[in-house]
CSV table of C-alpha atoms in Angstrom, one decimal:
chain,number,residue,atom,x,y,z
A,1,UNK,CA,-23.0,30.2,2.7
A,2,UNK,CA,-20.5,28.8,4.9
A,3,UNK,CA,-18.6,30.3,7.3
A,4,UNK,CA,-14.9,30.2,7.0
A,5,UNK,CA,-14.8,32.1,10.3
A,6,UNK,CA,-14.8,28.7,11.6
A,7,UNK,CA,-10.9,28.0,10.4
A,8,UNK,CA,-9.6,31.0,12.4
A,9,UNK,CA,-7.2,29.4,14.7
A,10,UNK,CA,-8.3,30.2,18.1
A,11,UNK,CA,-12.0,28.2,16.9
A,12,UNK,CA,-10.0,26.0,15.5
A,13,UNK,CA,-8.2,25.5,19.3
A,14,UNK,CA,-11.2,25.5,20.8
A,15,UNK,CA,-12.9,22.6,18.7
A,16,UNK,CA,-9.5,20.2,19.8
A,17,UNK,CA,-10.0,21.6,23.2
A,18,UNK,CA,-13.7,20.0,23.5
A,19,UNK,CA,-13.7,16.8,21.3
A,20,UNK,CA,-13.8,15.0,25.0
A,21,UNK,CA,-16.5,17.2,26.6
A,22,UNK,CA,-19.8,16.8,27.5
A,23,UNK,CA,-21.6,17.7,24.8
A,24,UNK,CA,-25.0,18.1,25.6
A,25,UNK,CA,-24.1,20.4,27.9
A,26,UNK,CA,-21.7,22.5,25.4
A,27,UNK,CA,-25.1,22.7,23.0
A,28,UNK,CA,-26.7,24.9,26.1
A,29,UNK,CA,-23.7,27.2,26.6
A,30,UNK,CA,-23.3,30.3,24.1
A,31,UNK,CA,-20.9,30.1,21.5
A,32,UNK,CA,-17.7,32.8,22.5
A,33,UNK,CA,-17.1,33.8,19.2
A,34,UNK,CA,-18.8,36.7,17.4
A,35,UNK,CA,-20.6,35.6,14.0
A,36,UNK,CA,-20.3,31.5,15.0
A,37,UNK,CA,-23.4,30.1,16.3
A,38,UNK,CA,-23.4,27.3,19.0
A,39,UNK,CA,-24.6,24.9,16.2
A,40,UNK,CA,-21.6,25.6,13.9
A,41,UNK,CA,-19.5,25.1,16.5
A,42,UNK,CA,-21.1,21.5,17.8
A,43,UNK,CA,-21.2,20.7,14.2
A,44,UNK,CA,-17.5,20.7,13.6
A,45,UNK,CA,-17.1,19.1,17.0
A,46,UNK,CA,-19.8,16.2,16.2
A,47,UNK,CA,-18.4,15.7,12.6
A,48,UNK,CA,-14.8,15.8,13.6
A,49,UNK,CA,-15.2,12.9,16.5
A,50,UNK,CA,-17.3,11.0,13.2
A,51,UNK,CA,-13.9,11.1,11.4
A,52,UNK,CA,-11.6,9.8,14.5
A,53,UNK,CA,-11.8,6.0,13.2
A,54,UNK,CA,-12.9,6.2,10.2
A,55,UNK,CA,-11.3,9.0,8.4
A,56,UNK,CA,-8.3,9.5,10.6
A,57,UNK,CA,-6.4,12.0,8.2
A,58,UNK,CA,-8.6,14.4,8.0
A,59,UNK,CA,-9.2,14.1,11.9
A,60,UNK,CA,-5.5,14.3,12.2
A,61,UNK,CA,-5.3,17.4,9.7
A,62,UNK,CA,-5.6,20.8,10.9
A,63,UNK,CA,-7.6,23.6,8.8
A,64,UNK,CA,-10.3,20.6,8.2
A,65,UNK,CA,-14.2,22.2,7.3
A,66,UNK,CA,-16.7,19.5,8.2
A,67,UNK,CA,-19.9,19.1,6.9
A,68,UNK,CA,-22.7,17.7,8.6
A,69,UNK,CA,-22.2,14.4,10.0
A,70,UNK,CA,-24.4,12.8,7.7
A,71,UNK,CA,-22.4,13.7,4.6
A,72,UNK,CA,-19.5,11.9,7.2
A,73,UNK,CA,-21.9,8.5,7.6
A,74,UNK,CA,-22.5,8.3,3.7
A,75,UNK,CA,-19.0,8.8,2.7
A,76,UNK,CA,-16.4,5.9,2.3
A,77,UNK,CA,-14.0,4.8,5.0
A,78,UNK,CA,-10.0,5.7,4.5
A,79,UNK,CA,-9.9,2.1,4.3
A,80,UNK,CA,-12.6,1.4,1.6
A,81,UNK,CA,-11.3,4.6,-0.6
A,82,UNK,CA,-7.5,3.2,-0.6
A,83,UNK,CA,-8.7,-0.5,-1.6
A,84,UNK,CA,-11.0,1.3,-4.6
A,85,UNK,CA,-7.8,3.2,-5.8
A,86,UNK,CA,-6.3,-0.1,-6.5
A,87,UNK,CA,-9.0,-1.3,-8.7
A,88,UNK,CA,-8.5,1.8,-10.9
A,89,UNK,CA,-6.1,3.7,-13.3
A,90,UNK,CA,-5.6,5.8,-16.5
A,91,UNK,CA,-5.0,9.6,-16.8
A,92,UNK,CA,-8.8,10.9,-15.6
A,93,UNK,CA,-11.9,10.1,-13.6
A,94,UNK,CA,-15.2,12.0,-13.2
A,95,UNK,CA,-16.4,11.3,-9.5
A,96,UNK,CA,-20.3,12.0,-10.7
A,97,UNK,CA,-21.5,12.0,-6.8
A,98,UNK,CA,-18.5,13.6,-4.9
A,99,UNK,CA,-19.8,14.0,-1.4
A,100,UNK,CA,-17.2,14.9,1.1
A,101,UNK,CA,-14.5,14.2,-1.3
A,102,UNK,CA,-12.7,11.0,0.5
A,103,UNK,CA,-12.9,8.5,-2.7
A,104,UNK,CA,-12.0,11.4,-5.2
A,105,UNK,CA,-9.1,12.4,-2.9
A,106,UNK,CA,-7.5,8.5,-3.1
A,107,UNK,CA,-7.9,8.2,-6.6
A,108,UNK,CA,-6.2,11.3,-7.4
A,109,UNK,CA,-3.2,9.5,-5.6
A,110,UNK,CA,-3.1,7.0,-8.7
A,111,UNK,CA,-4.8,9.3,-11.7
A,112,UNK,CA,-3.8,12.3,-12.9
A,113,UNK,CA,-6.7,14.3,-13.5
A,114,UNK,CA,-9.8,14.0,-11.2
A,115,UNK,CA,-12.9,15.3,-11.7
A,116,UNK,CA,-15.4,15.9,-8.4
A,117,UNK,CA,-18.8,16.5,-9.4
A,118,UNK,CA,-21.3,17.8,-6.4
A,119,UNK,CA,-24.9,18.7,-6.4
A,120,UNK,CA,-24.8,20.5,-2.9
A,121,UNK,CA,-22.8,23.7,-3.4
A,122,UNK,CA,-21.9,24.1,-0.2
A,123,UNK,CA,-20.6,20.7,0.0
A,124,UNK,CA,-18.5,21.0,-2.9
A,125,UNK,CA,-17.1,24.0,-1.2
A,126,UNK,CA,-16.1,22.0,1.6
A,127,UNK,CA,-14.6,19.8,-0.8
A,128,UNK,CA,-12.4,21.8,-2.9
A,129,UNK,CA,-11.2,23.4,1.0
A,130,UNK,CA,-9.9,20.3,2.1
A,131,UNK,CA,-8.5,19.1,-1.0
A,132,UNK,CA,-6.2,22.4,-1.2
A,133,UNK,CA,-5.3,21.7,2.3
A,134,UNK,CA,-4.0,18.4,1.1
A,135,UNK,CA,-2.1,20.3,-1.2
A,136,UNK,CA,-4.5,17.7,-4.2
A,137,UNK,CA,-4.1,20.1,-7.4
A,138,UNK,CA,-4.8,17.5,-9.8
A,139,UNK,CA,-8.7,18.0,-8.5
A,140,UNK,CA,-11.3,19.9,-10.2
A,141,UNK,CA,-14.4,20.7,-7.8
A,142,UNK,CA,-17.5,21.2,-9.9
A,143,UNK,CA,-20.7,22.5,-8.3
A,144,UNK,CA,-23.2,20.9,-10.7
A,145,UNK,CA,-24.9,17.3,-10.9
A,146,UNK,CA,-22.9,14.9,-11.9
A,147,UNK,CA,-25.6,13.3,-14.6
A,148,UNK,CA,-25.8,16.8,-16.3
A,149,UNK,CA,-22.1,17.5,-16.2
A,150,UNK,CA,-21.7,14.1,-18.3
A,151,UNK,CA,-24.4,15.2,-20.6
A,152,UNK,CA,-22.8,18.6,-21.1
A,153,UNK,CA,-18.8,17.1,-21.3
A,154,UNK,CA,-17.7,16.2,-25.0
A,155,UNK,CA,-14.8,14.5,-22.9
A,156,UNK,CA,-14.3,10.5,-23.0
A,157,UNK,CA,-12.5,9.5,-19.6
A,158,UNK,CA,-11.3,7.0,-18.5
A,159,UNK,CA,-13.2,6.2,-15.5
A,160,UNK,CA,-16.5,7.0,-13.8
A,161,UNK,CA,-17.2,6.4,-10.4
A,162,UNK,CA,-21.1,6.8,-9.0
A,163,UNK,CA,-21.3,5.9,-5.4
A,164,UNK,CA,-25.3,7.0,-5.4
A,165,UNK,CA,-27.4,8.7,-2.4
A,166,UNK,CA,-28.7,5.8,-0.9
A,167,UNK,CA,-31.3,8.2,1.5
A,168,UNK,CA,-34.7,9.6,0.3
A,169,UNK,CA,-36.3,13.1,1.3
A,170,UNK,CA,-37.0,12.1,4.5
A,171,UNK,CA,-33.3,11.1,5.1
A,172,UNK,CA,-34.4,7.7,5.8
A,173,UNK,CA,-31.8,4.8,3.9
A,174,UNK,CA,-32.5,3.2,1.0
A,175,UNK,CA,-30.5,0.4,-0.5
A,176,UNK,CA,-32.6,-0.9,-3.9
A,177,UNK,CA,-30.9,0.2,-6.9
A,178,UNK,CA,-34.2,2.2,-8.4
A,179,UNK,CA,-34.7,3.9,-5.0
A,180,UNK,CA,-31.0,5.4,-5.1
A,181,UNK,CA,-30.1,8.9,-6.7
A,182,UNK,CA,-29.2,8.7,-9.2
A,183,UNK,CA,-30.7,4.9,-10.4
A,184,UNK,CA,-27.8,4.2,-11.4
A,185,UNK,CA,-29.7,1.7,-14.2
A,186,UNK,CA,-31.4,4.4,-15.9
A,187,UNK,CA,-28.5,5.9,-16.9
A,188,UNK,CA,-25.6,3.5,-18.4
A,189,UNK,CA,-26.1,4.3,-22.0
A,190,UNK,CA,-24.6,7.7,-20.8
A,191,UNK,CA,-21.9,6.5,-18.5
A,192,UNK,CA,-20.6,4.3,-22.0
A,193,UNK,CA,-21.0,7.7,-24.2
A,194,UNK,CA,-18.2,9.2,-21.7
A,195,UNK,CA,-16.2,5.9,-20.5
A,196,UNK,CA,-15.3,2.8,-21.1
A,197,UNK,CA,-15.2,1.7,-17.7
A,198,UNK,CA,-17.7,2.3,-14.4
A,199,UNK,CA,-17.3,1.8,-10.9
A,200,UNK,CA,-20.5,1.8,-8.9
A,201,UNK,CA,-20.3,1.7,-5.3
A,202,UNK,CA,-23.8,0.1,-3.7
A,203,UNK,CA,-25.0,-0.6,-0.5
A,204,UNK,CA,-24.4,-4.1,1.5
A,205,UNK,CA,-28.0,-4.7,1.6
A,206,UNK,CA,-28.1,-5.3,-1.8
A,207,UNK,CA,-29.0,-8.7,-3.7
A,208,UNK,CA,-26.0,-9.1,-5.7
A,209,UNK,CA,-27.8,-11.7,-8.3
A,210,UNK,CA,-30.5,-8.9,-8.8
A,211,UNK,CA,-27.8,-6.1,-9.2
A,212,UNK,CA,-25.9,-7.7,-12.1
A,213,UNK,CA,-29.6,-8.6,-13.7
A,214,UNK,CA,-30.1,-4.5,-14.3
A,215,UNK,CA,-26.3,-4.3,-14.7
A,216,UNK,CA,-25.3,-5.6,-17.7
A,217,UNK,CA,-21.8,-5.6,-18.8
A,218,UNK,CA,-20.3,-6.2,-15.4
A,219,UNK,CA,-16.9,-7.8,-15.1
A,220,UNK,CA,-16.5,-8.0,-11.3
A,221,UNK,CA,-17.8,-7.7,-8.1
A,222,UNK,CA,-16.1,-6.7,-5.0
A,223,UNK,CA,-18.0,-7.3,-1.9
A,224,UNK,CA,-15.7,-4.9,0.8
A,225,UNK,CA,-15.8,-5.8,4.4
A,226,UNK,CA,-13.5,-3.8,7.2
A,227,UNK,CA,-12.5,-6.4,10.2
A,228,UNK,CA,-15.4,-8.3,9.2
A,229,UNK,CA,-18.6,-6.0,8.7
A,230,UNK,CA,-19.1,-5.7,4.7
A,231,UNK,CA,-19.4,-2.0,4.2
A,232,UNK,CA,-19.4,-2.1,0.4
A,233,UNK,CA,-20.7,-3.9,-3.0
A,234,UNK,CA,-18.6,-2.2,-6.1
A,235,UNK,CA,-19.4,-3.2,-9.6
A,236,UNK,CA,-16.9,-2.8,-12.1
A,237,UNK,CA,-18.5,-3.0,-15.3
A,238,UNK,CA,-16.5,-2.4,-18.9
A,239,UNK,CA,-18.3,-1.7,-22.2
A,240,UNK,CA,-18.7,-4.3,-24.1
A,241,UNK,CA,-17.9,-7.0,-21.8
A,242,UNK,CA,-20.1,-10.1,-22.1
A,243,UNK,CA,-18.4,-12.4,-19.9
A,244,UNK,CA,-19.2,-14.3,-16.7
A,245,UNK,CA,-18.4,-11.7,-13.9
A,246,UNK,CA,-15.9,-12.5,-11.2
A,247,UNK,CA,-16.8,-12.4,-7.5
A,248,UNK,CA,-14.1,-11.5,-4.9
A,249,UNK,CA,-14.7,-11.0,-0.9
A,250,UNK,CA,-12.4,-9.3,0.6
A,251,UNK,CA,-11.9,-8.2,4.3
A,252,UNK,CA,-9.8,-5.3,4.9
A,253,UNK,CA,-7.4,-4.7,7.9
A,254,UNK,CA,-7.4,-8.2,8.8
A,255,UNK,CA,-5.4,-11.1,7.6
A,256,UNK,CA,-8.3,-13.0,6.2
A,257,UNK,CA,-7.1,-14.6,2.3
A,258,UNK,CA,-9.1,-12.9,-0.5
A,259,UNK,CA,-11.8,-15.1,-2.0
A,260,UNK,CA,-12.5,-15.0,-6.0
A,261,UNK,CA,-15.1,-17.2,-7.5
A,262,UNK,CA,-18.0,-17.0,-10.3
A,263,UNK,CA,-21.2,-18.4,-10.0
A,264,UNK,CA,-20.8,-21.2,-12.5
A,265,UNK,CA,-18.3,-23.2,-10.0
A,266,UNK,CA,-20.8,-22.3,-7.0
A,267,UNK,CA,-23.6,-24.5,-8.9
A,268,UNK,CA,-21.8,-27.2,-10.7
A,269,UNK,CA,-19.4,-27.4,-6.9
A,270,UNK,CA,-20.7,-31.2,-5.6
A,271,UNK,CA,-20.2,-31.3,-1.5
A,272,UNK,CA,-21.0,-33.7,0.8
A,273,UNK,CA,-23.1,-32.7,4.1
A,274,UNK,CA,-22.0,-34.0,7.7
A,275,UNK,CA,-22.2,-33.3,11.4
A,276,UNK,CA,-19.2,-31.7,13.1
A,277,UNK,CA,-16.2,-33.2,13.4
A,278,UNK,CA,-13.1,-32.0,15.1
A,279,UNK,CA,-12.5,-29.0,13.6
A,280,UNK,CA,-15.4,-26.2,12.7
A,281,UNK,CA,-15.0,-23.4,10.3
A,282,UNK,CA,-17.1,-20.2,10.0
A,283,UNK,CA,-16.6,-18.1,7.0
A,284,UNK,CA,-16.2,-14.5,7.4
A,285,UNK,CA,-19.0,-12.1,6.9
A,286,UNK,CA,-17.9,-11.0,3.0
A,287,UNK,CA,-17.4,-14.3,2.0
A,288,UNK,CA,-20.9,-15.1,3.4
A,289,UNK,CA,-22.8,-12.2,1.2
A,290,UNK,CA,-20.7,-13.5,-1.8
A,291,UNK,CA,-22.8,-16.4,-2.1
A,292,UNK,CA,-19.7,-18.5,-2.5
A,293,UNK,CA,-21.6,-21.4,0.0
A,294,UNK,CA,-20.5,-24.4,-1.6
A,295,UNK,CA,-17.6,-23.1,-3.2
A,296,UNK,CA,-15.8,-22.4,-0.3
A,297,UNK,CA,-16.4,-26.1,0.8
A,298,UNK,CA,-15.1,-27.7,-2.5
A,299,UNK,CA,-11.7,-25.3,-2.7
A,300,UNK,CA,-10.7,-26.4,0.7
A,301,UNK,CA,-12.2,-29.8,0.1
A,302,UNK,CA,-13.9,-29.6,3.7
A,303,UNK,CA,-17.8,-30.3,4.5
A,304,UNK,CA,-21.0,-28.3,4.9
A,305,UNK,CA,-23.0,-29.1,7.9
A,306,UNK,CA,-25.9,-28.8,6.5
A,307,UNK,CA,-27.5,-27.1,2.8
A,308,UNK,CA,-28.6,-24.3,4.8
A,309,UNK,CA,-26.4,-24.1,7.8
A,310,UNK,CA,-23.6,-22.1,6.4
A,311,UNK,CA,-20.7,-23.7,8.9
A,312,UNK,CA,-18.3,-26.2,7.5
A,313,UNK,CA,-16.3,-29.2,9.1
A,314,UNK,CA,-13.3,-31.0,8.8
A,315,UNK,CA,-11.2,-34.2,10.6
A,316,UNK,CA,-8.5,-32.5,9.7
A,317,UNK,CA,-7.3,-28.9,10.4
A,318,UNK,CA,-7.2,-26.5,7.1
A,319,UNK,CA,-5.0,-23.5,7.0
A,320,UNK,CA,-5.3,-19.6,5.5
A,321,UNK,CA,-9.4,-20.1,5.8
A,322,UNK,CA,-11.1,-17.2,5.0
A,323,UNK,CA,-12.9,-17.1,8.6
A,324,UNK,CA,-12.8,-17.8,11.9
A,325,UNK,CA,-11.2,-21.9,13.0
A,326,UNK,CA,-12.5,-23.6,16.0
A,327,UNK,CA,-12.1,-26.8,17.8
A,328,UNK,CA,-14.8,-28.7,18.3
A,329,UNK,CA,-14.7,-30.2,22.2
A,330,UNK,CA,-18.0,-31.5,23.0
A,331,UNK,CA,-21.5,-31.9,20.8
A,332,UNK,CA,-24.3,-31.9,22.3
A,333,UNK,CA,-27.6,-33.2,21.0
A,334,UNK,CA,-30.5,-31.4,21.3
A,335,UNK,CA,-32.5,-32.1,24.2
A,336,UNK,CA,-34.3,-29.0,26.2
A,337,UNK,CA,-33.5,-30.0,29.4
A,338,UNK,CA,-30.1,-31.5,29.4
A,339,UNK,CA,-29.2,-28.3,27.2
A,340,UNK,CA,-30.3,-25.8,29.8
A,341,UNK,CA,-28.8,-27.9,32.9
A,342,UNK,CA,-25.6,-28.6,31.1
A,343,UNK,CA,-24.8,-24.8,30.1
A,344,UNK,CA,-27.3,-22.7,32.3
A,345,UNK,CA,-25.5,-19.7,33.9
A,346,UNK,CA,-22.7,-20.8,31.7
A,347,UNK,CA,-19.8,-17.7,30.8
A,348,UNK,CA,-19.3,-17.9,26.9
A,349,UNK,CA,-19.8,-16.4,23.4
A,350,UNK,CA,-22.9,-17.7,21.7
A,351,UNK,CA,-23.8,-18.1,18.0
A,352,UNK,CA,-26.9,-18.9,16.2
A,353,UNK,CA,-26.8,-20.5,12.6
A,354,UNK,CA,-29.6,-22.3,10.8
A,355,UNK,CA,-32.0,-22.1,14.3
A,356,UNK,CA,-35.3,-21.0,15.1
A,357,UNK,CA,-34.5,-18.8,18.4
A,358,UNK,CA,-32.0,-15.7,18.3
A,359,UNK,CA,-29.0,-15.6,20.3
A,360,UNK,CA,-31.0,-13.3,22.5
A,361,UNK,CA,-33.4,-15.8,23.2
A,362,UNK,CA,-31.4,-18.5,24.4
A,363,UNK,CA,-29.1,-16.1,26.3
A,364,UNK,CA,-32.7,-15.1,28.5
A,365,UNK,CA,-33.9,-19.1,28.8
A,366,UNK,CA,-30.4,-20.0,30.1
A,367,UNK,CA,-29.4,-17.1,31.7
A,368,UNK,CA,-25.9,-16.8,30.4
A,369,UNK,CA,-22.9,-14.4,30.9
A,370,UNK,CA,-20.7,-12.8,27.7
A,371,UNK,CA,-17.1,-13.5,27.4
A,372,UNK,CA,-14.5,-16.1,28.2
A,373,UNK,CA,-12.6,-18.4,25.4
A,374,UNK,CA,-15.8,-20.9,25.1
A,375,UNK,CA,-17.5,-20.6,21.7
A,376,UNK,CA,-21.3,-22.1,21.9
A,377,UNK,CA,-23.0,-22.5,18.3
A,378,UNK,CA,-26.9,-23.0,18.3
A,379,UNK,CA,-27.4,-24.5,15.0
A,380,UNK,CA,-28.6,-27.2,12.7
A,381,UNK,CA,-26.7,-30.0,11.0
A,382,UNK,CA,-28.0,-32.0,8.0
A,383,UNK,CA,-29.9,-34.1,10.1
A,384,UNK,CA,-30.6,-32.3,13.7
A,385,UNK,CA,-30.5,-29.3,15.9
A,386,UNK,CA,-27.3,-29.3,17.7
A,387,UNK,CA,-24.6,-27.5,20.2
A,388,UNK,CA,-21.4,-27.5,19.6
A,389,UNK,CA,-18.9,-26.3,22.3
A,390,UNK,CA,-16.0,-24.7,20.6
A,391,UNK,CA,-12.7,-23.3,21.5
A,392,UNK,CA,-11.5,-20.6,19.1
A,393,UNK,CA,-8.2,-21.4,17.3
A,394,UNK,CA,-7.7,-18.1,15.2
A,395,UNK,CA,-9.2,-14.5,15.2
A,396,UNK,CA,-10.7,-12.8,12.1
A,397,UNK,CA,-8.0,-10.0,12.5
């Protein structure tokens, strides 16, 4: 059961009051409120502090429940849940797996009927709280799993969104599709009995080539990074559709250009490999896990340095790429020793691409310092190991 005592507005004054403090040492005080534990009370704090970045309305909102702050890891960013409500619409949507609500809450924004399914009763409670405080009444809270609420609905809707547990019993992550609750896979011929059209939110981690191999009937992928860490894969898939499937990377809250491509330019795209030239280009981390590696090169007619080394050159500056530009102001070629006595104690940003030691390895055999304007990439072209000394002429933001 949970307890609502937790909303009373002097609890609620004391959980602003101590977002800042020490917090182990709050854990080992006693909790001044008859019927709230200490625990309940650290809970909302620790949750709360969760939401600050990433879910800043419902840390700016007052009269917030919390759940645990796992349910706050595993549910989607403000950022990721207003991007998703542009890739839907219609008049209803059955949110199978609703968690803590944040995707069901943006999409009742652009549809007028929402349906948020939750296993967890208590979760779902929290839910249906919070969505009232929004003052959401085009939301329907149902305790109940989402897979037997579609079994049970005669209903056809117009979309279905899974974003699956991607922990096990143990609470320890998971990211394969058949390791997921619920496998997703298993269970399309039901998702097409009640809808046309799925979205499936997956993890990062994933393969997308094996994905779309137990997804058929997909008709796009969006690979969703925020300032350049990919947070989410989401499959659209539409019954029926046979088609090649459309790729996009995008990268929210930046001003990185989207990216759309299909697999069938990436292997008929003919490049040409070459060692640095003046300018150097490194593609930003969505477009990377896209797979779009020779695509990118042929659209902005620039060249790979190498079939594996995923960094791309140019005599001639390009504009709007989807990544990070630098300038190329000395190469060095890859000697041990004039290496370490030409940048030893050096102050600059290193990189590693296509090279057998990590950046933490060559910052401990040259003794190096972070920071400062100087870009260093470790990294192979098609024919040698090399170092390139870059300045940085744009940011990923």
């Amino acid at each position: 059961m949970l307890n609502f005592k937790i909303l009373d507005t002097e609890v609620q004054n004391f959980i602003q009051e101590h977002l800042g403090h020490n917090l182990a040492e709050l854990s080992l005080k006693a909790s001044p409120f008859e019927g709230i534990k200490t625990a309940e009370l650290m809970n909302q704090i620790q949750a709360k502090l969760k939401c600050k970045k990433k879910l800043p309305k419902w840390y700016k909102t007052v009269q917030i429940f919390y759940p645990n702050k796992l349910n706050i890891e595993q549910s989607s960013s403000e950022a990721t849940a207003h991007y998703k409500n542009k890739l839907i619409g219609g008049d209803s949507l059955v949110d199978i797996t609703g968690g803590f609500g944040v995707d069901s809450y943006y999409f009742s924004k652009k549809i007028k009927r929402i349906i948020h399914c939750e296993i967890d009763g208590g979760l779902s409670q929290i839910a249906s709280h919070n969505f009232k405080n929004f003052k959401a009444k085009n939301i329907e809270t149902v305790a109940k799993d989402g897979i037997l609420y579609l079994r049970d609905s005669m209903h056809h809707y117009d979309w279905i969104y899974i974003d699956p547990s991607r922990r096990d019993e143990a609470k320890n992550k998971r990211f394969f599709i058949e390791d997921c609750h619920p496998n997703v896979a298993q269970h399309l011929n039901l998702f097409f009995k009640r809808s046309d059209n799925i979205l499936i939110k997956l993890s990062p981690m994933l393969d997308i080539k094996a994905a779309l191999r137990e997804l058929p009937n997909t008709k796009e992928v969006h690979v969703v990074a925020v300032k350049n860490e990919v947070k989410e894969l989401l499959f659209i898939l539409e019954k029926g559709f046979l088609k090649e499937v459309s790729i996009k990377a995008i990268n929210l809250n930046t001003l990185q250009p989207n990216f759309k491509f299909k697999f069938s330019e990436e292997n008929r795209a003919d490049i040409t490999y070459q060692n640095a030239l003046k300018y150097l280009y490194e593609p930003n981390l969505a477009l990377l896990k896209s797979g779009a590696f020779k695509t990118i090169a042929s659209r902005f007619d620039i060249e790979k340095l190498g079939p594996h080394t995923h960094l791309y050159t140019s005599i001639k500056r390009i504009e709007n790429f989807p990544g990070n530009t630098y300038c190329v102001d000395e190469i060095l070629p890859y000697k041990k020793a004039n290496i370490k006595k030409r940048l030893k104690g050096i102050k600059a940003n290193l990189k590693t691409r296509n090279y057998p030691k990590t950046v933490a390895q060559i910052k401990k055999d040259l003794n190096t310092i972070d920071g400062g304007n100087q870009y260093i990439f470790f990294t192979s072209s098609e024919s040698e190991k090399q170092v390139l000394l870059c300045s940085k002429l744009n940011q990923i933001a």
